Coordinates of C-alpha atoms in Angstrom, one line a residue:
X1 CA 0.0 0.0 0.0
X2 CA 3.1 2.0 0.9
X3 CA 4.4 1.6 -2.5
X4 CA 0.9 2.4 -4.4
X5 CA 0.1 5.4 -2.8
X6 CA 4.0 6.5 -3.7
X7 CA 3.6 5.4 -7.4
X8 CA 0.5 7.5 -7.3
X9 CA 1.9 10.6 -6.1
X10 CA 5.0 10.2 -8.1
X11 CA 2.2 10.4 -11.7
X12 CA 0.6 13.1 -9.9
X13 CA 4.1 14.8 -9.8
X14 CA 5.0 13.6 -13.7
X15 CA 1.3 15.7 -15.4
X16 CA 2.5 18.3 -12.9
X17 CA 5.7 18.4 -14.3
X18 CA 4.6 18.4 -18.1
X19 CA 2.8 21.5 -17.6
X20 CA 5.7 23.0 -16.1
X21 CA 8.2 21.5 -18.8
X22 CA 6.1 23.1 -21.5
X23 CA 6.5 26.6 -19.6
X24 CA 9.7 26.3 -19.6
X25 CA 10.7 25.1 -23.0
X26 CA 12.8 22.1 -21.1
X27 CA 12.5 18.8 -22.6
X28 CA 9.9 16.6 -20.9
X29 CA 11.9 13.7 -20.3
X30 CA 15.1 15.7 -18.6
X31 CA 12.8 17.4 -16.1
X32 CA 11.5 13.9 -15.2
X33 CA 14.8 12.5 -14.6
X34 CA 16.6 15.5 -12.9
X35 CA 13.7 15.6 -10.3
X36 CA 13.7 12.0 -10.0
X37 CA 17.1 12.7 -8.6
X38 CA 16.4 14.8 -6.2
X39 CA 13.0 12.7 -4.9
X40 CA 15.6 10.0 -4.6
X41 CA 17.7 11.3 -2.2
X42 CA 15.0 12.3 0.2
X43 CA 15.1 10.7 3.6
X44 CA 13.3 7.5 4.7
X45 CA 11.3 7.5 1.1
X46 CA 9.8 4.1 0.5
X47 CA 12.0 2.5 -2.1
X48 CA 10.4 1.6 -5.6
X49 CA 12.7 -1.3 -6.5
X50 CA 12.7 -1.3 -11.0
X51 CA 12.2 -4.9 -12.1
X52 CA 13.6 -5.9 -15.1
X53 CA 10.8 -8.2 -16.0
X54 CA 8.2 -5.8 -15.3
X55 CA 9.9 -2.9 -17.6
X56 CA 10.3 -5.2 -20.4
X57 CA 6.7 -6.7 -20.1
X58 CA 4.7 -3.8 -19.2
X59 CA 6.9 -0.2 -20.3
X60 CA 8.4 -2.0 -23.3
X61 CA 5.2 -3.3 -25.5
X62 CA 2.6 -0.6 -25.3
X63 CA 5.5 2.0 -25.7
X64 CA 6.4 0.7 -28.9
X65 CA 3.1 -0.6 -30.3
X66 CA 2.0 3.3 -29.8
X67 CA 5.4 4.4 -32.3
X68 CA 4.9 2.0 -34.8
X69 CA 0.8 2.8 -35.2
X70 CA 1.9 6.6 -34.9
X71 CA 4.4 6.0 -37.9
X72 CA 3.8 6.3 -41.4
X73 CA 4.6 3.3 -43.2
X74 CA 4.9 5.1 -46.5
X75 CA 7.9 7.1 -45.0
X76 CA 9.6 4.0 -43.4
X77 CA 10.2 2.1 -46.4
X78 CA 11.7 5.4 -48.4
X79 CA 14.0 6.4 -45.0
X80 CA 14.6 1.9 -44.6
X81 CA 18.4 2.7 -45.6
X82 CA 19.2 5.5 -43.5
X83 CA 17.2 3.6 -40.9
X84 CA 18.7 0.5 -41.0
X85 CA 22.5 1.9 -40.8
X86 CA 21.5 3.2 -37.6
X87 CA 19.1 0.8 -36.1
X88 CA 21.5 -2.5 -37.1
X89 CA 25.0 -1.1 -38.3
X90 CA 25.3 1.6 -35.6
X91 CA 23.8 -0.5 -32.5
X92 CA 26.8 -3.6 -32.7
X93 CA 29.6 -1.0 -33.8
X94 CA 28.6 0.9 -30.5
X95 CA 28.6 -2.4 -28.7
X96 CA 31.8 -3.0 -29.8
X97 CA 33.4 0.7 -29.5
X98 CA 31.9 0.8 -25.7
X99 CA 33.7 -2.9 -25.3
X100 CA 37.4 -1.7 -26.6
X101 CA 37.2 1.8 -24.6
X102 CA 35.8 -0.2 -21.3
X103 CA 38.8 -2.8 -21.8
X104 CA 41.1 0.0 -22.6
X105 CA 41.1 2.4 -19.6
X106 CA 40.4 -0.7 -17.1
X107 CA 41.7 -3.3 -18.2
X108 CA 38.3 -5.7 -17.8
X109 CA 37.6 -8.5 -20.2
X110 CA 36.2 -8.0 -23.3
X111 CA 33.2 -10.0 -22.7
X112 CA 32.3 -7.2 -20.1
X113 CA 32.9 -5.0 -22.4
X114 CA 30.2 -6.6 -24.9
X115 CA 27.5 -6.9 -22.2
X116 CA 28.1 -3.1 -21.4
X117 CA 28.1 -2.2 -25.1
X118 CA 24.9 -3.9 -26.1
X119 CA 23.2 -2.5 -22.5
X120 CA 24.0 0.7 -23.9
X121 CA 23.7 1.0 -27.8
X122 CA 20.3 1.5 -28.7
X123 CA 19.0 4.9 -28.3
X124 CA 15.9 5.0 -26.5
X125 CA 12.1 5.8 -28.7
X126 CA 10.2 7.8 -25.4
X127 CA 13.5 10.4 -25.0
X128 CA 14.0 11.1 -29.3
X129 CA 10.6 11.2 -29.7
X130 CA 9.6 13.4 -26.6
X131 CA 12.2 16.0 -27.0
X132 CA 12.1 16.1 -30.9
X133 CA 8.5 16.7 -30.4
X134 CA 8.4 20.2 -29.1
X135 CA 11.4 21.5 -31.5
X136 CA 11.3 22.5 -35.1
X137 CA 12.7 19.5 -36.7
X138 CA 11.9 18.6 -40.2
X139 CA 9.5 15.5 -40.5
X140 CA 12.3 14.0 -42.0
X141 CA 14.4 13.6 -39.1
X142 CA 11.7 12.9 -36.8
X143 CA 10.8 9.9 -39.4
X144 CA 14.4 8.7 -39.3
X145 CA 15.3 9.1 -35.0
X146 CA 11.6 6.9 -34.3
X147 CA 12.2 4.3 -36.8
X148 CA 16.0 3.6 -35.2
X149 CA 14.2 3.8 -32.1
X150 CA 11.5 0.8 -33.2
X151 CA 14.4 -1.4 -34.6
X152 CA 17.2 -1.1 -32.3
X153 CA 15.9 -2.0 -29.2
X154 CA 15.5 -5.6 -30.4
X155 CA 19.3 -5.5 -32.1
X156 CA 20.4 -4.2 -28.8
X157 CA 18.6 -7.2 -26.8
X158 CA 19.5 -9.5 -29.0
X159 CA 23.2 -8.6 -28.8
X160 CA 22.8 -8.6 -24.8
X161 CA 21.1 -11.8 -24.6
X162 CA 24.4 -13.4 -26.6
X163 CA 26.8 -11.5 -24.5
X164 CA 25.4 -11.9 -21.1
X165 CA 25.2 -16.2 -22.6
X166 CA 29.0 -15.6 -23.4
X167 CA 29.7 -14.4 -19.5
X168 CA 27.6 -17.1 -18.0
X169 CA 28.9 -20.1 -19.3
X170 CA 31.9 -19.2 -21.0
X171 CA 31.5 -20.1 -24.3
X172 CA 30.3 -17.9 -27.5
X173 CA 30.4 -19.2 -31.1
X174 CA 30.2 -15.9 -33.4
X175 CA 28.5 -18.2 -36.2
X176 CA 26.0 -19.3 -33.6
X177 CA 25.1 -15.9 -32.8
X178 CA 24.8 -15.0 -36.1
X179 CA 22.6 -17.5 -37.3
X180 CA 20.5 -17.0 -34.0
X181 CA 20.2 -13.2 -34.5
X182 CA 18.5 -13.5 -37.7
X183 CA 16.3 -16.1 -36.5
X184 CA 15.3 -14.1 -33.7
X185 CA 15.2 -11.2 -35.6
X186 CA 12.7 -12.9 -39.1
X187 CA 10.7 -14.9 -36.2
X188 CA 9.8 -12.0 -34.2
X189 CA 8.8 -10.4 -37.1
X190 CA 6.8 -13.3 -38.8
X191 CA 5.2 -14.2 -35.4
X192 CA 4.0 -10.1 -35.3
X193 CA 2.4 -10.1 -38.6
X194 CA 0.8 -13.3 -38.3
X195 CA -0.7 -12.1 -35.2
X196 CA -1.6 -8.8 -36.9
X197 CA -4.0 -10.5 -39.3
X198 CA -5.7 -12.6 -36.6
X199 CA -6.5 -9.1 -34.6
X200 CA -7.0 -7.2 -37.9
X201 CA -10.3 -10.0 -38.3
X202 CA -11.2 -10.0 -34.5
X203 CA -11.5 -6.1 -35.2
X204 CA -13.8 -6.8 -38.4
X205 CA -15.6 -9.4 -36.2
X206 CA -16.1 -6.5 -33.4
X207 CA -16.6 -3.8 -35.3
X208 CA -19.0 -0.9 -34.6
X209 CA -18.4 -2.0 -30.1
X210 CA -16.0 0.6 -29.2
X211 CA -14.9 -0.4 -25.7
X212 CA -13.9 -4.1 -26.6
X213 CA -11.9 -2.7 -29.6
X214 CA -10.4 -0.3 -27.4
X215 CA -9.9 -3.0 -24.9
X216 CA -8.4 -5.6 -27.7
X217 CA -5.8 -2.7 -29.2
X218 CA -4.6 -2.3 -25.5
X219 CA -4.6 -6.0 -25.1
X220 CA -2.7 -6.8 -28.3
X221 CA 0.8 -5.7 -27.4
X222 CA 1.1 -7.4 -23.9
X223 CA 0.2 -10.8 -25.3
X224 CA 1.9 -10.0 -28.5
X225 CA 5.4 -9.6 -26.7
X226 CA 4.7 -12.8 -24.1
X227 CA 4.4 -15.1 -26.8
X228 CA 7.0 -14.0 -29.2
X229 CA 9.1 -14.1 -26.1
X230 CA 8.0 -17.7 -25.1
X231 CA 9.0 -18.8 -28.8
X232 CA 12.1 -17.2 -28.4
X233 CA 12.2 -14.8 -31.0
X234 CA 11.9 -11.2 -30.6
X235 CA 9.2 -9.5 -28.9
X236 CA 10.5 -5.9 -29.8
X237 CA 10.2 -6.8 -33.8
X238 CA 6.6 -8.7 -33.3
X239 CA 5.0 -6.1 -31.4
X240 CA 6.4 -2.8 -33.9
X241 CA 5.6 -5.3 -37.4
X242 CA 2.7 -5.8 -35.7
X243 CA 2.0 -2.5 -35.1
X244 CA 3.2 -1.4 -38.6
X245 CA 0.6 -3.7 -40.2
X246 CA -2.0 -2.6 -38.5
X247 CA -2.3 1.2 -38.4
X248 CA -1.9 0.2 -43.0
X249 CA -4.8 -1.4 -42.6
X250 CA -6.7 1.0 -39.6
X251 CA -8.7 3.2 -42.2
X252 CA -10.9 -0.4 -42.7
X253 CA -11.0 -1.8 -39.4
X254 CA -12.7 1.0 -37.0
X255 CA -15.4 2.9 -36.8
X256 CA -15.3 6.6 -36.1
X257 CA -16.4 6.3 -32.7
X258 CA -14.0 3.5 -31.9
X259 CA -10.9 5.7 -33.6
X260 CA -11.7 8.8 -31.5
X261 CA -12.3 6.2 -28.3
X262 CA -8.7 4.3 -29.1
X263 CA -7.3 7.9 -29.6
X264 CA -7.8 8.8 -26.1
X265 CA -7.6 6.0 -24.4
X266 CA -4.1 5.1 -26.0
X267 CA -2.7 9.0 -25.4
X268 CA -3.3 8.7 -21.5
X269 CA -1.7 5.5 -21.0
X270 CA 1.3 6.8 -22.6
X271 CA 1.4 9.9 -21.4
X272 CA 1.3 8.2 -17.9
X273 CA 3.9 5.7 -18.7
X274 CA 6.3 7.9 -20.2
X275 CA 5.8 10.5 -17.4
X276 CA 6.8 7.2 -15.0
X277 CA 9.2 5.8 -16.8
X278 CA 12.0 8.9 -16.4
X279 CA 11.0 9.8 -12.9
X280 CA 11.8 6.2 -11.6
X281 CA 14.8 6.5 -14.0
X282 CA 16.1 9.6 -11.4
X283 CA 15.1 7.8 -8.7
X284 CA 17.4 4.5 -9.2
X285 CA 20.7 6.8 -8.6
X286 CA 20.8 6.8 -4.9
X287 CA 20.3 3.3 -4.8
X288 CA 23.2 2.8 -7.6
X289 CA 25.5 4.8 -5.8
X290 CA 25.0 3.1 -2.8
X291 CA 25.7 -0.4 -4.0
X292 CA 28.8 0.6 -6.0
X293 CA 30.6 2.9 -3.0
X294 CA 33.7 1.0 -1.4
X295 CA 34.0 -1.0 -4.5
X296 CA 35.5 1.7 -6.7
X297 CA 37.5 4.8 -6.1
X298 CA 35.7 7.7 -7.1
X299 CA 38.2 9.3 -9.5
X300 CA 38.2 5.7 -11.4
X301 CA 34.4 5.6 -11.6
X302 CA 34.6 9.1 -13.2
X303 CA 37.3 8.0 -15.4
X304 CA 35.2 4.8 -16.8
X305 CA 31.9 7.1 -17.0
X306 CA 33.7 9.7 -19.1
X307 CA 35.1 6.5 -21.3
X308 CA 31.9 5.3 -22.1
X309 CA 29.6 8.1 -22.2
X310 CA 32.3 10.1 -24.8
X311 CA 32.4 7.0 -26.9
X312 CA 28.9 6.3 -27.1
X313 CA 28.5 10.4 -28.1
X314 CA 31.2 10.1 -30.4
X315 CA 30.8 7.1 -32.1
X316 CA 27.4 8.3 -33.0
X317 CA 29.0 11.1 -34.8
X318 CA 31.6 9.3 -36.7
X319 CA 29.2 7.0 -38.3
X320 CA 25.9 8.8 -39.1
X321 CA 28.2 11.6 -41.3
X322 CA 30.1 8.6 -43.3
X323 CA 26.9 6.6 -43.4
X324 CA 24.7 9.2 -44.9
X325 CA 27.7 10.7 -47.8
X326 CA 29.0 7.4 -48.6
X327 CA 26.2 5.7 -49.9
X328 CA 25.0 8.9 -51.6
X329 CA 28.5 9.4 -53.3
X330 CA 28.9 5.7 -55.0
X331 CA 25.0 5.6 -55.7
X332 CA 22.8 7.7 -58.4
X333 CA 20.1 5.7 -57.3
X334 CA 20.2 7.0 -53.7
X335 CA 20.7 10.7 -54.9
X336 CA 17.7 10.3 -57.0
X337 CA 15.8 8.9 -54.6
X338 CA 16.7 10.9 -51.7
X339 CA 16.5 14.7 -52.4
X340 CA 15.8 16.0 -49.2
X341 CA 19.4 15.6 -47.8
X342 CA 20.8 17.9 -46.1
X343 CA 23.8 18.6 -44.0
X344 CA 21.7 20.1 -41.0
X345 CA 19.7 17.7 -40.8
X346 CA 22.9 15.1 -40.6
X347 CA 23.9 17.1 -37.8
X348 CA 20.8 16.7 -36.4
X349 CA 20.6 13.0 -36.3
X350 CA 24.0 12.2 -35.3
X351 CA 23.8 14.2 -32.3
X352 CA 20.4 12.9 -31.4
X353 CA 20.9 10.0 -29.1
X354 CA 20.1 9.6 -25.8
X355 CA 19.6 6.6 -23.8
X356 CA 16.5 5.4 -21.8
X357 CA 14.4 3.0 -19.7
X358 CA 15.3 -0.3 -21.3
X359 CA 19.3 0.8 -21.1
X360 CA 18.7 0.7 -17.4
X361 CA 16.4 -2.5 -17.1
X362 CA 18.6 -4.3 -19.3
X363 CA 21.4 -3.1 -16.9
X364 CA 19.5 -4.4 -13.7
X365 CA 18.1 -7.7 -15.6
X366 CA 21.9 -9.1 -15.2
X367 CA 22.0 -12.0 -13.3
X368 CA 23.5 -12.4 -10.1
X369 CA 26.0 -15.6 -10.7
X370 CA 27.5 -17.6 -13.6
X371 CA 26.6 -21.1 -14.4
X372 CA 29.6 -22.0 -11.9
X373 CA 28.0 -20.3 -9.2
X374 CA 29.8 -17.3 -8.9
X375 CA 29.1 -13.9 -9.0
X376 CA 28.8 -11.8 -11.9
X377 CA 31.5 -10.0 -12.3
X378 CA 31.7 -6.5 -12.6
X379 CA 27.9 -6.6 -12.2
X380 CA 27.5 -3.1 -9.8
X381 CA 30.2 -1.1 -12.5
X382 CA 27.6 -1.6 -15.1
X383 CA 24.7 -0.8 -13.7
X384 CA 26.8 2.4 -13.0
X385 CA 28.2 2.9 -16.3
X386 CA 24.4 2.3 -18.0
X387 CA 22.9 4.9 -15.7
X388 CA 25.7 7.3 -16.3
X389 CA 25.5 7.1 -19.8
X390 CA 21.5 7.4 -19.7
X391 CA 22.3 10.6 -17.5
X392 CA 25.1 12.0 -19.7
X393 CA 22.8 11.2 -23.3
X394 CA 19.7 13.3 -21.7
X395 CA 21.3 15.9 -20.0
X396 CA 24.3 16.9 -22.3
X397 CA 22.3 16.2 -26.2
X398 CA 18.8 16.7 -24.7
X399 CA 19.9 20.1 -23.1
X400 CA 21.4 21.1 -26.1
X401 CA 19.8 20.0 -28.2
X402 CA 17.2 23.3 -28.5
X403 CA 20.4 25.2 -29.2
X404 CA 21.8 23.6 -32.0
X405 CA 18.6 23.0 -33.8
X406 CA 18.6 26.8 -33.6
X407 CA 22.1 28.0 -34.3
X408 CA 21.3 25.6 -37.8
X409 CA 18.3 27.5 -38.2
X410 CA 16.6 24.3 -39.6
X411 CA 13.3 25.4 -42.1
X412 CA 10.8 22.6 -40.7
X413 CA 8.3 22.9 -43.5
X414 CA 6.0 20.1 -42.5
X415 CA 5.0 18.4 -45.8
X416 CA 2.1 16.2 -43.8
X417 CA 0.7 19.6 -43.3
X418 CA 0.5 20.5 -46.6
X419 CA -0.4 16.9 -47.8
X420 CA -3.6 16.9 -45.1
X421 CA -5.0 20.3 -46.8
X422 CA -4.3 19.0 -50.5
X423 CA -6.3 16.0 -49.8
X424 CA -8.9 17.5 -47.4
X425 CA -9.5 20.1 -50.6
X426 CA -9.6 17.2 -52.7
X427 CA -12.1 15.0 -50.8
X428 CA -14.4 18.0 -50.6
X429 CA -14.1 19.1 -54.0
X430 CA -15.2 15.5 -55.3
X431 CA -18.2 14.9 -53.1
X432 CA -19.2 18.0 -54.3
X433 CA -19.3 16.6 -57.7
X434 CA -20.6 13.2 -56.6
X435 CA -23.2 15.3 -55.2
X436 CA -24.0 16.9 -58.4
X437 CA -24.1 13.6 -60.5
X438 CA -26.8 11.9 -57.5
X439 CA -28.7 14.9 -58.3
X440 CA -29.0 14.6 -61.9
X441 CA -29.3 11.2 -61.6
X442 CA -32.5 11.7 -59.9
X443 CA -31.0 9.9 -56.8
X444 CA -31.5 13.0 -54.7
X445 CA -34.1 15.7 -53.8
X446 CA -33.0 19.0 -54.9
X447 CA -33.5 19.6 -50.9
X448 CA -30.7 17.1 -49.9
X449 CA -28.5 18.5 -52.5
X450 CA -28.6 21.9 -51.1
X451 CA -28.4 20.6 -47.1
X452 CA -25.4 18.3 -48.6
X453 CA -23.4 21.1 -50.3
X454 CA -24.1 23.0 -47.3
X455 CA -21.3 21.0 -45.4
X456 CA -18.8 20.8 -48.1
X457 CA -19.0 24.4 -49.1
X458 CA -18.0 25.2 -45.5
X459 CA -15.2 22.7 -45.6
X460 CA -13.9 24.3 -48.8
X461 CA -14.1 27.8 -46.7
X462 CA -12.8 26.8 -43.8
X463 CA -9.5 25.8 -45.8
X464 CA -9.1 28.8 -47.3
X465 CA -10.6 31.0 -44.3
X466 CA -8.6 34.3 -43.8
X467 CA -9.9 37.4 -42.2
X468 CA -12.0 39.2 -44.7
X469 CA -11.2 42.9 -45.4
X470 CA -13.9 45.4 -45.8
X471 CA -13.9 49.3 -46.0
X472 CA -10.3 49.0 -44.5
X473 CA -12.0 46.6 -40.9
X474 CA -10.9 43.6 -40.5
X475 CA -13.9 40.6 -40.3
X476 CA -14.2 37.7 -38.9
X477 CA -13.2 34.5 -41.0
X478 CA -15.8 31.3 -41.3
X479 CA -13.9 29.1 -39.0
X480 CA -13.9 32.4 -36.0
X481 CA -17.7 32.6 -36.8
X482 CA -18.2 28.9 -36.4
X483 CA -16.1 28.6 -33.2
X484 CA -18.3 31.7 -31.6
X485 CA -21.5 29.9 -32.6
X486 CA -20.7 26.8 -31.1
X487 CA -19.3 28.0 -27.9
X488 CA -23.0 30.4 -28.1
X489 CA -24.6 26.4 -28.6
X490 CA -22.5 25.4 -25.3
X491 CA -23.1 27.5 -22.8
X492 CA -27.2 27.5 -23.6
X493 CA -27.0 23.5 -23.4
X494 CA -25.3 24.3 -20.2
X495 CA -27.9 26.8 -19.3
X496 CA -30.6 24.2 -20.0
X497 CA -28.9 21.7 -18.2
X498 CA -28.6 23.9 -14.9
X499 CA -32.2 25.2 -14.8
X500 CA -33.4 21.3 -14.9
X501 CA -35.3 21.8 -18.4
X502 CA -32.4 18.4 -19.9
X503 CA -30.2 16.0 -18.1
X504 CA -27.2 15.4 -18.0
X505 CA -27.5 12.3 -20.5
X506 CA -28.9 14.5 -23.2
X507 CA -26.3 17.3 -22.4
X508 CA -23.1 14.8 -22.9
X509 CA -24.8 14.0 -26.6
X510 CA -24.5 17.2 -27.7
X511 CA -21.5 18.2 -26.0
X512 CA -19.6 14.9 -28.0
X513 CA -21.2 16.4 -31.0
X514 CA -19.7 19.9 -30.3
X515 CA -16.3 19.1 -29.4
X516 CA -16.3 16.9 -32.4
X517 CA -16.9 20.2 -34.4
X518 CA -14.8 22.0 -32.3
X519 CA -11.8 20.3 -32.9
X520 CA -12.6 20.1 -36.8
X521 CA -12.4 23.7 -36.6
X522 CA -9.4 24.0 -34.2
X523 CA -7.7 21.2 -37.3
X524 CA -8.8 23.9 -40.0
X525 CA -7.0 26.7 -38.1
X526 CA -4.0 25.0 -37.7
X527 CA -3.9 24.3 -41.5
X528 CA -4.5 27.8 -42.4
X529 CA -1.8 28.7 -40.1
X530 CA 0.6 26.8 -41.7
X531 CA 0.1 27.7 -45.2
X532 CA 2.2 30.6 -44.5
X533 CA 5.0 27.6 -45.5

């Protein structure tokens, strides 16, 4: 009970927090952590121990199954290269850069060294995704850092799961592995879209019952991971091709109500579970530093955190600016293909990469002894060394981050922006027609013609809705007028709710109906905004 009422209180502190972050301008996820800090070393606070198993089951799935429906597929197959190089290549060279600099300054076996590297390679999806969010990055880039971030958690794991196997019973076969990793790797993924059509059915089967869709999408990625994982293959790589498949194949499967339902539901939980995630991130250091003092000087613990945390930074570096000219300068192909390159946006990437929650559960899901009963060596220094590079990554790149996406001056012109108005005009423009051929096909009164055009004409003006300028005054545009009558509509429903004439059932029905509105107007506005791209 203890521990509930704690985990409630430290949500209640994460929304807090959010608001506060986007005062600021401070990057959600380093607010989190730096205050988890501080909470941490409070005295006689009830200790919220961070099980592995638990991260990996319950942080891990929906996280992920929430980027891959939130990603466009269309622009993960044409960024696949870029995405790749970073997500595959990039992960196992940082595994093995972190290995040689760990062995270098300290002398500790290699296969330390590979444990450490894999714990730390992938970048984490909540951290790019949360702090890239609220800065003006191209879509682009922001297409690019999320799918690494859905890939490389499973190369990292899988690489982890071979080294830690290396550690424990002393013996690694690098064939072995490789054939392995790309049968964990194809099976995860096999096992995610099999199980994708099964739930894209179930969803046909349910369709038009919004709380047990809701309930299944939740569902999906919890049992999704459990038995990918209990096949052995990758869990990571089921739940995102799962994911993948089915926000293709969405548009088919829900209803509106269910969509808007799903929406919601879906945004809370991750808000909550990101806003956890970081602040029990900060609250792990006491207890790190606890465990590791007497066992390490501290001017040798700094030296091995600078090791590591500069070579993860800087390894980064050294292959995302080879990996994006290379390719581009022995391929026509690639140039052709790729024309929004750019050298700020390089930039961009490279020095995007901090670390998150699964860094540090890996870390802490180490076991305690080898197969010959003793214990794992070096165990404590890692868990150090992950937490200090998931602490260096966030601070030091998400700080400044803001900065150098500034000092670029980067032009975000958001082509989904401009796409969403070219086809909202589009749509609009041919129901208009279809509404014209119904009519003089005889399939419609000349009184559902006019009601019908009624909406489409306003969706055609709300697109194009400026001010209008008369005698030198400015008017109001169609969209201001709209948004004054509805609010008008609100406050009267709430008037006849109040003096008893409704009830509170017949209320909420109209209030769904004019929030719906609302936020098609609030959608129109933003896209009039942007046009001044």
């Amino acid at each position: 009970m203890e521990n509930l009422s704690l985990i409630l209180i430290l949500l209640g502190i994460a929304t807090v927090l959010a608001v506060a972050a986007n005062r600021i301008s401070l990057p959600f996820p380093i607010l989190l952590v730096l205050v988890g800090v501080g909470i941490g070393f409070i005295p006689n606070l009830p200790h919220i121990e961070l099980n592995p198993d638990i991260v990996f089951l319950i942080f891990l799935p929906p996280i992920l199954y929430s980027a891959a429906w939130y990603t466009s597929w269309r622009d993960f197959k044409q960024n696949l290269r870029p995405i790749s190089l970073l997500a595959v290549g990039l992960v196992l060279t940082t595994t093995t850069a972190v290995a040689t600099a760990l062995h270098f300054v300290s002398g500790i076996e290699w296969s330390i060294g590979f444990v450490l590297g894999a714990i730390v390679s992938p970048p984490d999806a909540v951290a790019a995704t949360a702090i890239t969010q609220r800065l003006n990055v191209p879509k682009r880039i922001i297409t690019i850092l999320e799918g690494e971030s859905l890939v490389n958690d499973s190369t990292g794991l899988i690489a982890y799961r071979f080294a830690v196997t290396a550690v424990v019973t002393g013996f690694f076969s690098f064939w072995k592995a490789t054939a392995q990793f790309f049968l964990v790797a194809i099976g995860g993924i096999a096992i995610g879209l099999a199980v994708a059509y099964a739930v894209a059915y179930l969803h046909k089967v349910l369709r038009n019952n919004p709380t047990i869709e809701t309930s299944l999408t939740l569902l999906t990625p919890f049992s999704l991971y459990l038995l990918a994982e209990s096949l052995h293959v990758s869990g990571v790589l089921a739940v995102v091709a799962a994911g993948l498949h089915l926000t293709w194949k969405a548009p088919l499967l829900f209803s509106s109500r269910t969509r808007l339902q799903a929406v919601a539901a879906w945004d809370t939980l991750i808000f909550l579970l990101n806003g956890f995630i970081f602040i029990l991130i900060g609250l792990q250091l006491p207890d790190i530093m606890k465990t590791i003092s007497g066992q390490y000087a501290l001017p040798e613990l700094f030296l091995y955190a600078f090791a590591v945390c500069f070579t993860v930074i800087i390894i980064r570096i050294a292959w995302v600016f080879p990996g994006a000219y290379l390719p581009r300068y022995f391929s026509k192909r690639i140039r052709e293909r790729e024309t929004t390159f750019n050298w700020k946006f390089v930039t961009v990437v490279a020095w995007t990469g901090m670390r998150g929650i699964v860094t540090l559960a890996a870390a802490l899901a180490l076991p305690l002894k080898t197969a010959s009963g003793s214990i794992f060596p070096h165990r404590d220094l890692i868990i150090f060394l992950a937490f200090s590079v998931i602490l260096a990554t966030l601070v030091i790149q998400g700080f400044s981050l803001p900065y150098l996406i500034k000092s670029l001056k980067i032009d975000a012109v958001d082509e989904s922006e401009l796409e969403e108005m070219h086809a909202r005009s589009s749509a609009a423009t041919e129901a208009l027609i279809r509404i014209e051929e119904m009519y003089d096909s005889g399939l419609i009164t000349l009184d559902m013609k006019q009601r019908l055009r009624i909406r489409y004409d306003l969706a055609l003006a709300r697109l194009t809705s400026s001010p209008v300028i008369i005698d030198g005054a400015a008017h109001e545009s169609y969209a201001e007028t709209e948004e004054r009558l509805i609010e008008e509509e609100r406050n009267l429903i709430i008037h006849l709710r109040n003096q008893g004439i409704i009830g509170d059932e017949a209320m909420r029905r109209i209030e769904y109906e004019l929030d719906l509105e609302s936020s098609r107007l609030e959608r129109s506005r933003q896209l009039w905004d942007s046009k001044s791209y």
